Short mmCIF file of C-alpha atoms in Angstrom, two decimals:
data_model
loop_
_atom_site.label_atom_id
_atom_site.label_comp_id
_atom_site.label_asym_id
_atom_site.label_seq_id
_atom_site.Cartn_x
_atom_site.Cartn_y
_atom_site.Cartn_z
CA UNK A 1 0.00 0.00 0.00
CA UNK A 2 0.97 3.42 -0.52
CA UNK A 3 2.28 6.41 2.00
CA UNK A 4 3.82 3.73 4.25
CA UNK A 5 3.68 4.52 7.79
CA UNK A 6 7.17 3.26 8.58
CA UNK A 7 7.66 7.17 7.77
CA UNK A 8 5.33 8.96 10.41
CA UNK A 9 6.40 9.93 13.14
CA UNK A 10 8.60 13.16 14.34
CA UNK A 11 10.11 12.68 17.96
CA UNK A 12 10.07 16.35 18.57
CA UNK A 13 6.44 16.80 17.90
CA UNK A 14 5.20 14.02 20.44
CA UNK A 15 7.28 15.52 23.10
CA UNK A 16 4.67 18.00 22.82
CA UNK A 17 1.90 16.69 21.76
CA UNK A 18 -1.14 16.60 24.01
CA UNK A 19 -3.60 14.18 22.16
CA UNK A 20 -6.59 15.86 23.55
CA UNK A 21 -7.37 17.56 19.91
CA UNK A 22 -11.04 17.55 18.75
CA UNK A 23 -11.24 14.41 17.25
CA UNK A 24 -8.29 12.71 18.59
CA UNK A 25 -9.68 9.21 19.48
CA UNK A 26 -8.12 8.29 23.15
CA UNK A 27 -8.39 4.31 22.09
CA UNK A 28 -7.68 4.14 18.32
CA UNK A 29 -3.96 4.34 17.81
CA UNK A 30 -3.00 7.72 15.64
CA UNK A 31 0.45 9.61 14.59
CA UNK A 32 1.39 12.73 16.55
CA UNK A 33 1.13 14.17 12.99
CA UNK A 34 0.55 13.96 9.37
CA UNK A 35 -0.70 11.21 7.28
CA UNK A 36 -0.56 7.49 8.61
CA UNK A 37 -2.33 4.47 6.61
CA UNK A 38 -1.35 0.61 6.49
CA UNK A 39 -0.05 -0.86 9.64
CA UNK A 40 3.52 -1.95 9.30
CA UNK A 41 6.07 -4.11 11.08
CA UNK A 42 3.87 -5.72 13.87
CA UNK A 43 5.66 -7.71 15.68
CA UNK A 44 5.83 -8.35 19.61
CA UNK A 45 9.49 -9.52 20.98
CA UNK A 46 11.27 -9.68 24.20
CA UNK A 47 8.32 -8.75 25.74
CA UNK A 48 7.42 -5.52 23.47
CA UNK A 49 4.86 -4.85 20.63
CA UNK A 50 6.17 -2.80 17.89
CA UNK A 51 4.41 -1.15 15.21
CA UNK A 52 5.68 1.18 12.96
CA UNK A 53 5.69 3.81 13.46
CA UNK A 54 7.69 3.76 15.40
CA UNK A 55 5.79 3.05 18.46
CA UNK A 56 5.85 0.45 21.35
CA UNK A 57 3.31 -0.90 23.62
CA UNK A 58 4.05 -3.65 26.91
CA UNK A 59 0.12 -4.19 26.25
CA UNK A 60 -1.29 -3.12 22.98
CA UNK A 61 -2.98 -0.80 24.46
CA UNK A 62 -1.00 2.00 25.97
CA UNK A 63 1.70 2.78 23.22
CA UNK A 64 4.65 5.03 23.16
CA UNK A 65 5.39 6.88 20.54
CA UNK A 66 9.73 6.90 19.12
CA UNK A 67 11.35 8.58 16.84
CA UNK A 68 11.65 7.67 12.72
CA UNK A 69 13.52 4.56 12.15
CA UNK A 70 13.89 4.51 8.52
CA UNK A 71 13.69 7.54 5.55
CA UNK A 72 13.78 7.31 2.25
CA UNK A 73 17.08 7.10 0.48
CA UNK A 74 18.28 7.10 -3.66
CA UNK A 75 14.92 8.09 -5.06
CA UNK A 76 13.32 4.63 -3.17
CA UNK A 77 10.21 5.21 -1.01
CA UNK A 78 9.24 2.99 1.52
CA UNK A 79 6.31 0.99 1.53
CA UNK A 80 4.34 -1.52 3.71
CA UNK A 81 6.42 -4.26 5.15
CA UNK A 82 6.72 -6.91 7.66
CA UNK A 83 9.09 -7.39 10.58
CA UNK A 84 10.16 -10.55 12.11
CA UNK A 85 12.31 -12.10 14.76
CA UNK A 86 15.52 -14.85 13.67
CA UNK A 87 14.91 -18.05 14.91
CA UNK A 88 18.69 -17.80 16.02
CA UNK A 89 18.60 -14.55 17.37
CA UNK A 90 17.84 -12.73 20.52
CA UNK A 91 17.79 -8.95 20.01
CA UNK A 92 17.89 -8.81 15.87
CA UNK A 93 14.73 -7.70 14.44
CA UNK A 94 13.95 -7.81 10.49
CA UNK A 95 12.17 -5.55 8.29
CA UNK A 96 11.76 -6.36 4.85
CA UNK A 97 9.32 -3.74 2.74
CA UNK A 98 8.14 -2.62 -0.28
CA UNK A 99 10.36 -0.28 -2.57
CA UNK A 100 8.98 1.83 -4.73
CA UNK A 101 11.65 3.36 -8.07
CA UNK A 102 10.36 6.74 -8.04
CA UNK A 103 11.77 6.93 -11.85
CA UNK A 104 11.47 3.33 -13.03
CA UNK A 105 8.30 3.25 -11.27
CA UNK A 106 8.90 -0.91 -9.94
CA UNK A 107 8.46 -1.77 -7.06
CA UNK A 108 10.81 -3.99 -5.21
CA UNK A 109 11.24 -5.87 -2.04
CA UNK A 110 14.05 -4.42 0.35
CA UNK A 111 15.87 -5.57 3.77
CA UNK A 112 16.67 -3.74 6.77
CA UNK A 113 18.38 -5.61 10.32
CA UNK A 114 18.29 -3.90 13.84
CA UNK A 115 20.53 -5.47 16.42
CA UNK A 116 19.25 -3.46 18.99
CA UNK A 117 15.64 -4.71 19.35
CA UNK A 118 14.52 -2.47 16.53
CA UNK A 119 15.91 0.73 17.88
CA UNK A 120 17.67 1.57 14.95
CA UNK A 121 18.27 -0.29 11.45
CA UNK A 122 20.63 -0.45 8.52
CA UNK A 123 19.70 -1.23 5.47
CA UNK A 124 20.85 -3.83 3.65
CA UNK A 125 23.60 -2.11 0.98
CA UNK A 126 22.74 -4.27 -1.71
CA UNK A 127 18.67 -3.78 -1.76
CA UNK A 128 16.72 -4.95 -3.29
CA UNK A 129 16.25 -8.14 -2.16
CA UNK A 130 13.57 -9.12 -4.74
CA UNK A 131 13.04 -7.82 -7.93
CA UNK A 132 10.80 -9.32 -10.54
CA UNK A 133 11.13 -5.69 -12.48
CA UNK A 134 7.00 -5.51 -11.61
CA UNK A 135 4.82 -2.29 -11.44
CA UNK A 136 2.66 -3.93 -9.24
CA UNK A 137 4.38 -6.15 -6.53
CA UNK A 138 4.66 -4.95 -3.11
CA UNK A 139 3.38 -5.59 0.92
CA UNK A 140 5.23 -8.28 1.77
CA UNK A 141 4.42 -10.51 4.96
CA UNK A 142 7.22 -13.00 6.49
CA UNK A 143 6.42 -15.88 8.88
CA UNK A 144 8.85 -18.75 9.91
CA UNK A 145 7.89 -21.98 8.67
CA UNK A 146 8.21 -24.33 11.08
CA UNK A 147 8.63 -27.70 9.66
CA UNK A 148 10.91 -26.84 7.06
CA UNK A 149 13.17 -24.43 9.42
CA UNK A 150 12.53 -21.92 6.59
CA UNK A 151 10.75 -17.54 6.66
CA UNK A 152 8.18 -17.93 3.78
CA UNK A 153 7.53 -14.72 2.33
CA UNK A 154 4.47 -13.65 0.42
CA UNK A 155 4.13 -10.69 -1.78
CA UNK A 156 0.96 -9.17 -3.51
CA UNK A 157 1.32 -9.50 -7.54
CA UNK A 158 -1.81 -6.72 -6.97
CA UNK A 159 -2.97 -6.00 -10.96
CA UNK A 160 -3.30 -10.19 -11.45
CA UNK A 161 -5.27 -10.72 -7.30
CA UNK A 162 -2.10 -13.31 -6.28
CA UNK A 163 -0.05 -13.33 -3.84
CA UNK A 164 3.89 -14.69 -4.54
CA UNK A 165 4.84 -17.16 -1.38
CA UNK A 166 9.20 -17.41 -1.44
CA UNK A 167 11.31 -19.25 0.54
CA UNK A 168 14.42 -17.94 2.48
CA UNK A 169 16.85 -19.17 5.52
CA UNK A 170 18.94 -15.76 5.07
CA UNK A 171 16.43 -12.74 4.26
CA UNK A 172 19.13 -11.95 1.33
CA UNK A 173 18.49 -14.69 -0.95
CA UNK A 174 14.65 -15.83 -2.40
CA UNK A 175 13.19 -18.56 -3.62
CA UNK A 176 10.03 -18.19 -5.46
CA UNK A 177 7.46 -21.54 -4.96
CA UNK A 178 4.44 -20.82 -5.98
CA UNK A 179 1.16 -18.11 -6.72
CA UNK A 180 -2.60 -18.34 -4.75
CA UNK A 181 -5.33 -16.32 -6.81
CA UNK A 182 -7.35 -14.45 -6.99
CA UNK A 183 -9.70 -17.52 -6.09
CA UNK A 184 -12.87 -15.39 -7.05
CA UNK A 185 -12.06 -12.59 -5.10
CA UNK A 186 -10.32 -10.40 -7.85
CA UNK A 187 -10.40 -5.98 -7.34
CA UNK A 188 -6.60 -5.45 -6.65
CA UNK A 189 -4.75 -7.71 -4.02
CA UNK A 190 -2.66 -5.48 -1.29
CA UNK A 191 -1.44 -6.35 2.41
CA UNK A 192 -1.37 -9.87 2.50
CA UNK A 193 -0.98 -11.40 5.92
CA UNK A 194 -0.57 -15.79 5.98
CA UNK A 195 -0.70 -17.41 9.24
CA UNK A 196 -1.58 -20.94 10.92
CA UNK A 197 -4.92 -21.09 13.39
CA UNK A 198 -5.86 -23.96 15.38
CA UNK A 199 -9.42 -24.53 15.13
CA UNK A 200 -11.05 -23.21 18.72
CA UNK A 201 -11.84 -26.06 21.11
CA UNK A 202 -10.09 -28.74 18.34
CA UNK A 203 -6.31 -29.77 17.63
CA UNK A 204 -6.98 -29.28 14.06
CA UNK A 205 -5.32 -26.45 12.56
CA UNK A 206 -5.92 -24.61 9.26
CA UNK A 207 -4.04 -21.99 7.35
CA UNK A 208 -5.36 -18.68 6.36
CA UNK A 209 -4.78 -16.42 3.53
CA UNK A 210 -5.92 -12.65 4.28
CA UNK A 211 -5.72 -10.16 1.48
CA UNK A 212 -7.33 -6.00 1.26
CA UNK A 213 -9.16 -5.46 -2.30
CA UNK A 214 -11.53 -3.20 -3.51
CA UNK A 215 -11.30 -1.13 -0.22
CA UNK A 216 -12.92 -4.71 2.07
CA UNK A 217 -10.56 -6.89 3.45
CA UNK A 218 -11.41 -11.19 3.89
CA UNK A 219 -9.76 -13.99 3.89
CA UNK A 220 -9.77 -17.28 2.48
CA UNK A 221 -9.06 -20.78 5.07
CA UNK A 222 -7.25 -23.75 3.43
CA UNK A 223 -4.09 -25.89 3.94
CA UNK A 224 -0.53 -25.17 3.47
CA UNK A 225 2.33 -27.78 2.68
CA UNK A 226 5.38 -25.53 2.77
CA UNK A 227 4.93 -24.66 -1.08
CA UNK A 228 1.50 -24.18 -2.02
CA UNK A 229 -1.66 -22.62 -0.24
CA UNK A 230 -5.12 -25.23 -0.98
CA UNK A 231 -8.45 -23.24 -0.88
CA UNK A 232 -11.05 -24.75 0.95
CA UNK A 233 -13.72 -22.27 0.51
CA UNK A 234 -15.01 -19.47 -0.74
CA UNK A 235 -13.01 -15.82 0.04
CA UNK A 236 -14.72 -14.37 3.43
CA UNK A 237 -15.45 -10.63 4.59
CA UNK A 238 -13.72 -10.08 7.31
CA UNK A 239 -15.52 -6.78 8.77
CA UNK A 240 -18.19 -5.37 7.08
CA UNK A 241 -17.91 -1.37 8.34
CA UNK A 242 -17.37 1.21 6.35
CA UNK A 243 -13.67 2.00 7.83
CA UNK A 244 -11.23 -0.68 7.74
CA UNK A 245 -8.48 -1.97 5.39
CA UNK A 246 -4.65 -3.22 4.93
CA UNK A 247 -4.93 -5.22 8.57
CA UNK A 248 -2.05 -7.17 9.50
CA UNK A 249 -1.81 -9.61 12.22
CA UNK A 250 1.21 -9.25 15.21
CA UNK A 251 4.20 -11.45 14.41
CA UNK A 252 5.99 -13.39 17.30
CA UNK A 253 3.05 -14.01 19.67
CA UNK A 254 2.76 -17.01 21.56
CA UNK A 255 0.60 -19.65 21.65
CA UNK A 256 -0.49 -18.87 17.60
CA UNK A 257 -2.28 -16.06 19.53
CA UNK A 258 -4.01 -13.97 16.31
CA UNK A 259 -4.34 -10.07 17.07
CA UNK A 260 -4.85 -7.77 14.21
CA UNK A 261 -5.22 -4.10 13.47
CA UNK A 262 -6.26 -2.27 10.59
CA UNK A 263 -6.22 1.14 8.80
CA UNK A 264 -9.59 2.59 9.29
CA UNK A 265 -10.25 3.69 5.86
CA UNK A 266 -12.35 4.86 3.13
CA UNK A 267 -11.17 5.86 -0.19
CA UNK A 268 -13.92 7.73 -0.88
CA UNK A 269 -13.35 9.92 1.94
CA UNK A 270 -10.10 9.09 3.84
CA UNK A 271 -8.31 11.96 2.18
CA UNK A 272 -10.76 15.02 3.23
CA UNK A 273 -11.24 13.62 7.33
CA UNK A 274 -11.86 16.86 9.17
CA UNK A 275 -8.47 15.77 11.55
CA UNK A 276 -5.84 17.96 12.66
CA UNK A 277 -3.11 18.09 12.67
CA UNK A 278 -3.30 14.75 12.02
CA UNK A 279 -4.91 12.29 9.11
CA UNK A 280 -5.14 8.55 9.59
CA UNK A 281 -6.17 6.23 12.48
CA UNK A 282 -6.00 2.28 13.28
CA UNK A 283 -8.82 -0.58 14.49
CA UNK A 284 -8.42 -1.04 18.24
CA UNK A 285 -6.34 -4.30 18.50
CA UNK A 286 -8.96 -7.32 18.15
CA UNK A 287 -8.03 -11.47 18.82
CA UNK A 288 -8.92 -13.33 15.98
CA UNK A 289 -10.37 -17.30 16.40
CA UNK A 290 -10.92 -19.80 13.86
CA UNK A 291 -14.67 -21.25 14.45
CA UNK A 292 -15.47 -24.64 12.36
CA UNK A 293 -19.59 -24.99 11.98
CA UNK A 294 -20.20 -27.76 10.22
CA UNK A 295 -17.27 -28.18 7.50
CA UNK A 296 -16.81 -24.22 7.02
CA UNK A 297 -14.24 -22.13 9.03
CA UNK A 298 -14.98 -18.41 10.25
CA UNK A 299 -12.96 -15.79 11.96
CA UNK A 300 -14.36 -14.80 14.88
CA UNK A 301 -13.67 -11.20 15.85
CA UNK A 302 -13.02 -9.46 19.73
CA UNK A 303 -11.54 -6.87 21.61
CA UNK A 304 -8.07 -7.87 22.88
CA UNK A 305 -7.98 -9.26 26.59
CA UNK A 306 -5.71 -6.53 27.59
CA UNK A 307 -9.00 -4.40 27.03
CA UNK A 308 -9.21 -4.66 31.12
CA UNK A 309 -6.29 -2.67 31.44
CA UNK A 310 -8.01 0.55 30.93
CA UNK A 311 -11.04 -0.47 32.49
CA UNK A 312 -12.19 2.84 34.83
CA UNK A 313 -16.02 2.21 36.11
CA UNK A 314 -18.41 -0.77 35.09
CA UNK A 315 -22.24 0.90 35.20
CA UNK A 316 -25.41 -1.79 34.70
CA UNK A 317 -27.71 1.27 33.09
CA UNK A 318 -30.87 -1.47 32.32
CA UNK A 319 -31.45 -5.10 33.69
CA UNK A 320 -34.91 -6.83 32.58
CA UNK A 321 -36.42 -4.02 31.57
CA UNK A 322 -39.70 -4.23 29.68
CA UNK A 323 -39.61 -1.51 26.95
CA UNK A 324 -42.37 -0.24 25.42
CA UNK A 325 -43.17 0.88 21.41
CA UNK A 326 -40.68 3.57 20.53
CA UNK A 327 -40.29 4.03 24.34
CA UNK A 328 -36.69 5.81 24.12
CA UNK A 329 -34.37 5.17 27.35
CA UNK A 330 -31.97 7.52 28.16
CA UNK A 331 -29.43 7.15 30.83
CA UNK A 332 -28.57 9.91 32.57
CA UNK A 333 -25.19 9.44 34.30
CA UNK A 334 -23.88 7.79 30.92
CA UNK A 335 -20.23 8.52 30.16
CA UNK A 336 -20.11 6.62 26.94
CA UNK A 337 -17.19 8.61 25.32
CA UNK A 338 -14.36 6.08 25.40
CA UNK A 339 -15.86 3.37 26.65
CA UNK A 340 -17.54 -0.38 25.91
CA UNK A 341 -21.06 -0.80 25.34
CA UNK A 342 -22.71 -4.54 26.08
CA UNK A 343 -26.52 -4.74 25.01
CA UNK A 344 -28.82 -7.64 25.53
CA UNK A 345 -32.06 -7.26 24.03
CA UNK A 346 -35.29 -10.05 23.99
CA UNK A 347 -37.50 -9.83 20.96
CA UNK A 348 -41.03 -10.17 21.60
CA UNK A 349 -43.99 -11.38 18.69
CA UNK A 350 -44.38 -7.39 17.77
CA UNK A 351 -40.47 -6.61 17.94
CA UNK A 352 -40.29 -4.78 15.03
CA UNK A 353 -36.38 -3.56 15.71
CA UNK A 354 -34.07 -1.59 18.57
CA UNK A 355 -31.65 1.08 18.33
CA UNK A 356 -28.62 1.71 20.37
CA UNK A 357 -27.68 5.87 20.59
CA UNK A 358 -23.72 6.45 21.17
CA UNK A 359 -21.77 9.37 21.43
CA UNK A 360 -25.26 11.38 21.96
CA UNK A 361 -25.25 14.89 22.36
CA UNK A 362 -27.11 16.82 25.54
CA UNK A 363 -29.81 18.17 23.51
CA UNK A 364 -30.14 14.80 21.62
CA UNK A 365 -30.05 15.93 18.46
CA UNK A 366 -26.28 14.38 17.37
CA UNK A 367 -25.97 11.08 17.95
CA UNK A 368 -24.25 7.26 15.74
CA UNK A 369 -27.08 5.02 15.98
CA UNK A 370 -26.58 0.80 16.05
CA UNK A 371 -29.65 -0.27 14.39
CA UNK A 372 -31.15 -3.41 14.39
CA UNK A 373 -34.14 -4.74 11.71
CA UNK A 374 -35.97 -8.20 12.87
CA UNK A 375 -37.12 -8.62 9.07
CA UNK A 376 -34.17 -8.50 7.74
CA UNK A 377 -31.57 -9.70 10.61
CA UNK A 378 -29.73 -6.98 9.92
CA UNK A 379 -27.40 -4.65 12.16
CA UNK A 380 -26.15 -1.68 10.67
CA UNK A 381 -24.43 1.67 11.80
CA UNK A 382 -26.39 4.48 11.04
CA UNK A 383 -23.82 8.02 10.60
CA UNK A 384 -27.09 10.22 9.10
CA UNK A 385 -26.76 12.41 12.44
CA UNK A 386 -23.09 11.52 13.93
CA UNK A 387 -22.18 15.47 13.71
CA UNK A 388 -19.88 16.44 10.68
CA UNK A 389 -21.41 14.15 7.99
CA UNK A 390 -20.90 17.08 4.79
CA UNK A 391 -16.99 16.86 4.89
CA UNK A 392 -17.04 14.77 1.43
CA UNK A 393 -20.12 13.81 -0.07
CA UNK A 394 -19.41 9.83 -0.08
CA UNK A 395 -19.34 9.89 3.70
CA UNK A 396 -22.82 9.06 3.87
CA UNK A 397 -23.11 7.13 0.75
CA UNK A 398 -21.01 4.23 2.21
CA UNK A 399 -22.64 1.48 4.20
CA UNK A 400 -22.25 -0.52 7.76
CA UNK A 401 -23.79 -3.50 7.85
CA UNK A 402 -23.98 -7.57 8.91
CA UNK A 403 -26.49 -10.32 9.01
CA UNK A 404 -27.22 -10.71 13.33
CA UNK A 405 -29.11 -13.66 13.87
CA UNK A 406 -31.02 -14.03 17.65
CA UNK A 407 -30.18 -17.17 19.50
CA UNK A 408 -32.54 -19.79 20.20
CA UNK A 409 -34.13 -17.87 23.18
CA UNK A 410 -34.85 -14.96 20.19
CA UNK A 411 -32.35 -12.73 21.96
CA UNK A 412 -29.34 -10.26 19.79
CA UNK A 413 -26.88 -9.29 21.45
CA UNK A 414 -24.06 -6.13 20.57
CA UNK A 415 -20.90 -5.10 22.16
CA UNK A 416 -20.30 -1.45 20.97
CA UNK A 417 -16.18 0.02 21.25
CA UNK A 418 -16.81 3.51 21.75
CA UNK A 419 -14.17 6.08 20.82
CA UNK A 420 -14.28 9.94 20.51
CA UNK A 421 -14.21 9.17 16.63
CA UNK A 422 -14.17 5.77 16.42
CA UNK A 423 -17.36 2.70 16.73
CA UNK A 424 -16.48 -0.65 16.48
CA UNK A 425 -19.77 -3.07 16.45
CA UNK A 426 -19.27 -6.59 17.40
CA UNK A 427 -22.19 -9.25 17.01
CA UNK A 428 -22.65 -13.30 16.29
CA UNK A 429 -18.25 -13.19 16.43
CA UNK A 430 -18.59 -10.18 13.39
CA UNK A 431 -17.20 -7.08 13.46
CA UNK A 432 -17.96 -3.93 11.49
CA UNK A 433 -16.15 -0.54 11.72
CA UNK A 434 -16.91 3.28 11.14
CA UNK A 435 -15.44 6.67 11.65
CA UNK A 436 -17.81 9.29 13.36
CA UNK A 437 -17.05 13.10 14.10
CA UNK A 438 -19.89 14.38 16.74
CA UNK A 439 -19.62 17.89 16.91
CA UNK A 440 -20.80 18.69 20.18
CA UNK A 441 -18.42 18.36 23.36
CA UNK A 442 -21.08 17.10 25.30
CA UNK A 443 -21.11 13.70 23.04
CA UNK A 444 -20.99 11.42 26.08
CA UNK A 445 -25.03 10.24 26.00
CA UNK A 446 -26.24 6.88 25.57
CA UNK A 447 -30.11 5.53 24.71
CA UNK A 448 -31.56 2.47 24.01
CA UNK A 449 -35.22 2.98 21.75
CA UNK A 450 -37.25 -0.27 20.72
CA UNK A 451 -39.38 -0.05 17.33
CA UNK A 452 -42.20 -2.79 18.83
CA UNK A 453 -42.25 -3.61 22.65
CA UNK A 454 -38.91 -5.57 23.48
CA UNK A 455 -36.87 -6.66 26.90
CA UNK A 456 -33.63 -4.85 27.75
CA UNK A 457 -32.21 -7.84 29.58
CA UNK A 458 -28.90 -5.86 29.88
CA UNK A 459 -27.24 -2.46 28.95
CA UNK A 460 -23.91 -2.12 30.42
CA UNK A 461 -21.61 0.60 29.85
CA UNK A 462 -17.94 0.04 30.83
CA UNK A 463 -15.70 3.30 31.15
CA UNK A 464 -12.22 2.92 29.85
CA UNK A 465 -9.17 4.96 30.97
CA UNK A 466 -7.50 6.96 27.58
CA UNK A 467 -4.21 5.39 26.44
CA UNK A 468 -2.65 8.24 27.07
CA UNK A 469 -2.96 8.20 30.71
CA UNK A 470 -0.43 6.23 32.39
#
């Protein structure tokens, strides 16, 4: 992808940066400054995640911002790339990343090696490292290969939808095995990310190919044998919001523990956000687990454990409450800025639908609504009064929304992530995404309105610390 973030961040702006601007999400990771797109490098070693950045975080969730690693040299910009740790190795960290020939115009794959636990890098004096003299061939992703003792390295061929999987034991020398696509999901490969999941509750395990196209990002779950990826089903949406793209999963974590972040983006808008002085902003981190019902896999999608970190209050606004037709609830002492929203809700025979009111202004009047239709099973995130919607003309154009079927007791059930600028929705293990940007200070109110009589079994609003506060 292009822009990379590996060249972000400017050491003497955070040290006085306050992160308090209107806007500035206190949960959502975001540069002191300027633009910042793809997340690059993830990687968590000797007990530190990295993400460039630069940045590092003992949690994932309170993150430090460092100075620039890596600039652009000899007319090469620096794309998205991968990081890794050496098998061999205790404090050497590995970035490899896309190069872009600002007057050939290919794009290349390129090496860099800290010794220092990524604190500062050289790169490698005879880049690139790959070079298949391609306009379109960049983002590539690294993981160590267990069984052959070899880093397999894939690489988008993005105009044909396939990604490129190599074989290396050095990081200077490649050998190309084989191609996976497009597989019926063609619109423009970028960001790949290839990793091994164990099947949740099983010893089975499955590999999984993730690529970003056509502004979406899925995946597809299949088998690999050290050469070639087999597809075993069709290419899966992995959130279906309006904001997310170019996710990458952390290398290094233990246990084939799957977190992932992503850029929250939209290209019909990302370029024109009403930020300052800032542009760009990533998912909060979210575990990933492989579900098997019947013989198809899923992802399943939520927040990161290390979400009770920041916990600051827990408040049970509604327990078994019987809610009548368009009866609208609103809860007073509601803090719901930065905070996570749990909503339990019983459908009755005339349930027609509910809605769930975040970052609600005093008066009312501004508010993102999490709607929910009983004909149609469908949840979607409604931005039509969210505050500045007439910043670009596509922002309201573009849809949020996923199939939410009730369980067998005809109950739905939504977890809302609630940033200053940020909703994440997360129902039936499916998460979508959006930008929002209330206008009103006061954008702290919560309600709960049923369309048809309904039972609030729970509302529960849980009050989270900014990352910023140590």
């Amino acid at each position: 992808m292009k822009i990379t973030a590996l060249l972000l961040l400017l050491s003497s702006f955070v040290l006085s940066q306050t992160f308090k601007e209107k806007y500035r999400p206190q949960l959502h990771f975001t540069p002191p400054k300027y633009w910042m797109n793809d997340p690059n490098g993830m990687i968590y070693m000797n007990g530190e995640y990295h993400f460039w950045g630069h940045a590092k975080s003992k949690d994932m969730v309170h993150w430090e911002h460092l100075p620039v690693a890596l600039y652009e040299e000899d007319g090469i910009a620096m794309w998205s790339g991968t990081a890794i740790q050496p098998q061999d190795s205790n404090n050497t960290m590995v970035l490899l990343y896309a190069g872009m020939d600002r007057k050939k115009g290919i794009q290349t794959t390129n090496v860099a090696f800290s010794k220092d636990n990524g604190k500062t890098f050289n790169k490698y004096q005879n880049n690139p490292v790959i070079n298949p003299n391609l306009r379109d061939f960049r983002d590539p992703k690294i993981f160590y290969y267990a069984p052959g003792n070899y880093y397999v390295v894939v690489v988008v061929l993005s105009d044909k939808s396939v990604v490129r999987f190599h074989k290396t034991v050095d990081f200077l020398t490649f050998q190309i095995m084989s191609e996976f696509g497009p597989a019926g999901a063609a619109g423009g490969w970028e960001c790949p990310d290839v990793f091994e999941m164990k099947v949740s509750g099983t010893t089975e395990s499955k590999y999984v190919v993730m690529v970003s196209t056509s502004g979406t990002i899925g995946y597809f779950v299949g088998s690999f044998n050290g050469t070639h990826f087999s597809n075993h089903q069709p290419w899966i949406r992995l959130d279906m919001g309006t904001d997310f793209y170019a996710a990458q999963t952390f290398n290094g974590l233990p246990d084939q523990r799957r977190v992932i972040m992503g850029w929250m983006c939209n290209f019909g808008y990302v370029g024109s956000q009403p930020t300052d002085p800032w542009r760009g902003v990533q998912t909060y981190p979210r575990e990933l687990l492989l579900v098997k019902n019947n013989d198809s896999y899923k992802i399943a999608s939520q927040l990161v454990r290390e979400t009770h970190l920041l916990v600051n209050r827990t408040v049970s606004h509604a327990f078994h409450v019987d809610v009548d037709s368009e009866q609208e609830l609103t809860f007073k002492d509601a803090r719901g800025r930065v905070s996570v929203i749990g909503v339990q809700v019983e459908l009755k025979s005339d349930t027609k639908g509910f809605g769930i009111k975040v970052l609600m202004s005093a008066d009312g009047s501004e508010y993102t609504l999490i709607d929910y239709n009983v004909a149609t099973k469908k949840l979607r995130i409604d931005r039509s009064k969210s505050g500045n919607v007439d910043f670009n003309e596509n922002f309201l154009k573009a849809n949020a929304e996923m199939e939410v079927v009730p369980d067998k007791d005809g109950v739905v059930m939504v977890d809302v992530l609630v940033d200053v600028s940020a909703v994440e929705v997360f129902a039936n293990q499916v998460a979508m995404s959006a930008v929002v940007f209330p206008n009103a200070a006061s954008s702290d109110g919560l309600a709960f309105v049923s369309h048809g009589s309904s039972v609030l079994k729970n509302f529960v609003e849980v009050d989270l610390n900014s990352m910023y506060d140590k």
